Amino acid sequence: PSQLLLVVHHLVVDGVSWRILLEDFASVWQQLVHGGPVQLPPKTSAFQTWASRLVEYASGAALRAEAEYWLRRPSVTQALPVDFDAPDKANTVASTARVTVTLDRRQTASLLYEASGAYRTQIDDLLLTALLQAFARWTGSRSLLIDLEGHGREELFNDVDTSRTVGWFTSIFPVHLHLQGAGPAENIKAIKEQLRGVPQRGIGYGLLRYLSLDEELRAQLAALPAPQVSFNYLGRIEGLAAEPIRGVSAHPPGAEEGPDGRRPYLLDVIGQVAGDRLQLDFVHSTRVHRRSTVERLANDVLAHIESLLAHCLSPAAGGFTASDFPEADLSQEELDRLVADLD
């Protein structure tokens, strides 16, 4: 059958933008089929407006106050174990391989709709807790420096609305996560609080690193060690339930990057829910890691997710963390004592 191919470079479109474009496409198609006038919702703020406001914000005192947080990253971190002592230039797009593991539908439903109630978590909290546990077993370290990705459409300005703006907004920022305690409850709470402690969901890092007028600060941030691991949870990727869009195509799209391109990370961990199942992809270089190494890590992460889900659904699970009461200004120890007194 006839097919329409839409191609947009990542420089000007992100995942949220694709949803906007596809929703508009489906809406226009349906209106034309029914012979009605074509009407779309009003546009929101232009990407150029957003970019200009970011430049202004990057030089302001409010963002400068975040610098202490981003400079707190350790100056030395443990390198990931590698199977081959290959030079950095060996980590190319051409050498990329992918190991995929999936959670079954029942457990995916628990992850999406049930497990969060125990500790008021988001999906990222549990996935990153499991990731840290698996990496600790592999590396021997209970901490991990990792780059996280966010949608980047943060509500920084009252007069700027990006809800229907097409562009590449994605924010990327480093976080040094630590496991604390021996049990699942302590680990979940620790990772949750560390993620809640990231200012404004991380958008400030890139602004300070690349747009700040303070050259010394930019140099200090550039000198800190770069993460060797990235993590990105894409959410649900099912296609729109509207004609004429049938969902994600089964046809391979072809290469998205040149084969000689250098990969910025040793491991990329990409999570998404497709077909009602959580899928985790571990992207690596065959010139740096053996497939068997990455498979062990991926399966270990999956096993830890299953274990965390079992814990969160157990009667004994549950508890508050300090970020649940942001106005109270309580430490975790003070909150635990208060809850114990109330009990």
Short mmCIF file of N, CA, C and O in Angstrom, two decimals, residues 29 36 45-46 62 66 69 85 148-149 159 163 236 238 281 300-301 330 337:
data_model
loop_
_atom_site.label_atom_id
_atom_site.label_comp_id
_atom_site.label_asym_id
_atom_site.label_seq_id
_atom_site.Cartn_x
_atom_site.Cartn_y
_atom_site.Cartn_z
N TRP A 29 -6.10 15.43 8.54
CA TRP A 29 -6.57 14.34 7.67
C TRP A 29 -8.04 14.04 7.94
O TRP A 29 -8.86 13.92 7.02
N GLY A 36 -14.85 19.01 6.31
CA GLY A 36 -14.96 20.21 7.14
C GLY A 36 -13.78 21.14 6.94
O GLY A 36 -12.80 20.81 6.28
N SER A 45 4.53 29.63 21.94
CA SER A 45 5.72 30.49 21.78
C SER A 45 6.69 29.90 20.76
O SER A 45 6.91 28.69 20.70
N ALA A 46 7.30 30.79 19.99
CA ALA A 46 8.27 30.36 18.98
C ALA A 46 9.53 29.82 19.65
O ALA A 46 9.91 30.26 20.74
N ALA A 62 19.72 34.16 39.55
CA ALA A 62 18.99 32.97 39.98
C ALA A 62 19.67 31.69 39.50
O ALA A 62 19.82 30.73 40.25
N GLU A 66 22.82 28.13 41.14
CA GLU A 66 22.88 26.68 40.96
C GLU A 66 24.30 26.17 40.78
O GLU A 66 24.54 24.96 40.86
N TYR A 69 25.85 23.56 43.12
CA TYR A 69 25.37 22.19 42.97
C TYR A 69 26.12 21.46 41.86
O TYR A 69 26.59 20.34 42.03
N ASP A 85 41.17 -3.07 25.68
CA ASP A 85 41.89 -1.82 25.94
C ASP A 85 42.02 -1.03 24.64
O ASP A 85 43.10 -0.85 24.10
N LEU A 148 21.80 12.16 32.41
CA LEU A 148 20.37 11.93 32.26
C LEU A 148 19.82 12.88 31.21
O LEU A 148 20.32 13.99 31.02
N GLU A 149 18.78 12.43 30.53
CA GLU A 149 18.11 13.28 29.54
C GLU A 149 16.71 13.64 30.04
O GLU A 149 16.02 12.83 30.65
N ASP A 159 5.52 33.88 30.80
CA ASP A 159 4.97 34.37 29.54
C ASP A 159 5.43 33.56 28.33
O ASP A 159 5.28 34.01 27.19
N SER A 163 4.13 24.29 24.94
CA SER A 163 3.38 23.03 24.89
C SER A 163 3.13 22.54 23.47
O SER A 163 2.98 21.34 23.24
N ARG A 236 6.01 5.94 27.02
CA ARG A 236 5.26 5.07 26.11
C ARG A 236 5.43 5.58 24.68
O ARG A 236 5.27 6.78 24.43
N GLU A 238 3.80 4.06 21.93
CA GLU A 238 2.76 3.58 21.02
C GLU A 238 2.28 4.73 20.13
O GLU A 238 2.23 5.89 20.55
N ASP A 281 17.18 -0.96 26.28
CA ASP A 281 18.23 -1.19 25.30
C ASP A 281 19.56 -0.73 25.88
O ASP A 281 19.68 0.40 26.36
N ASP A 300 20.94 -8.38 34.80
CA ASP A 300 21.02 -8.04 36.22
C ASP A 300 20.12 -6.84 36.52
O ASP A 300 19.44 -6.81 37.55
N VAL A 301 20.13 -5.85 35.64
CA VAL A 301 19.24 -4.70 35.82
C VAL A 301 17.78 -5.16 35.84
O VAL A 301 16.98 -4.75 36.69
N LEU A 330 12.62 19.54 56.26
CA LEU A 330 13.04 18.48 57.19
C LEU A 330 14.10 17.61 56.53
O LEU A 330 14.05 17.34 55.33
N ARG A 337 11.84 10.41 62.41
CA ARG A 337 11.49 10.51 63.84
C ARG A 337 10.05 11.02 63.99
O ARG A 337 9.30 10.53 64.84
#
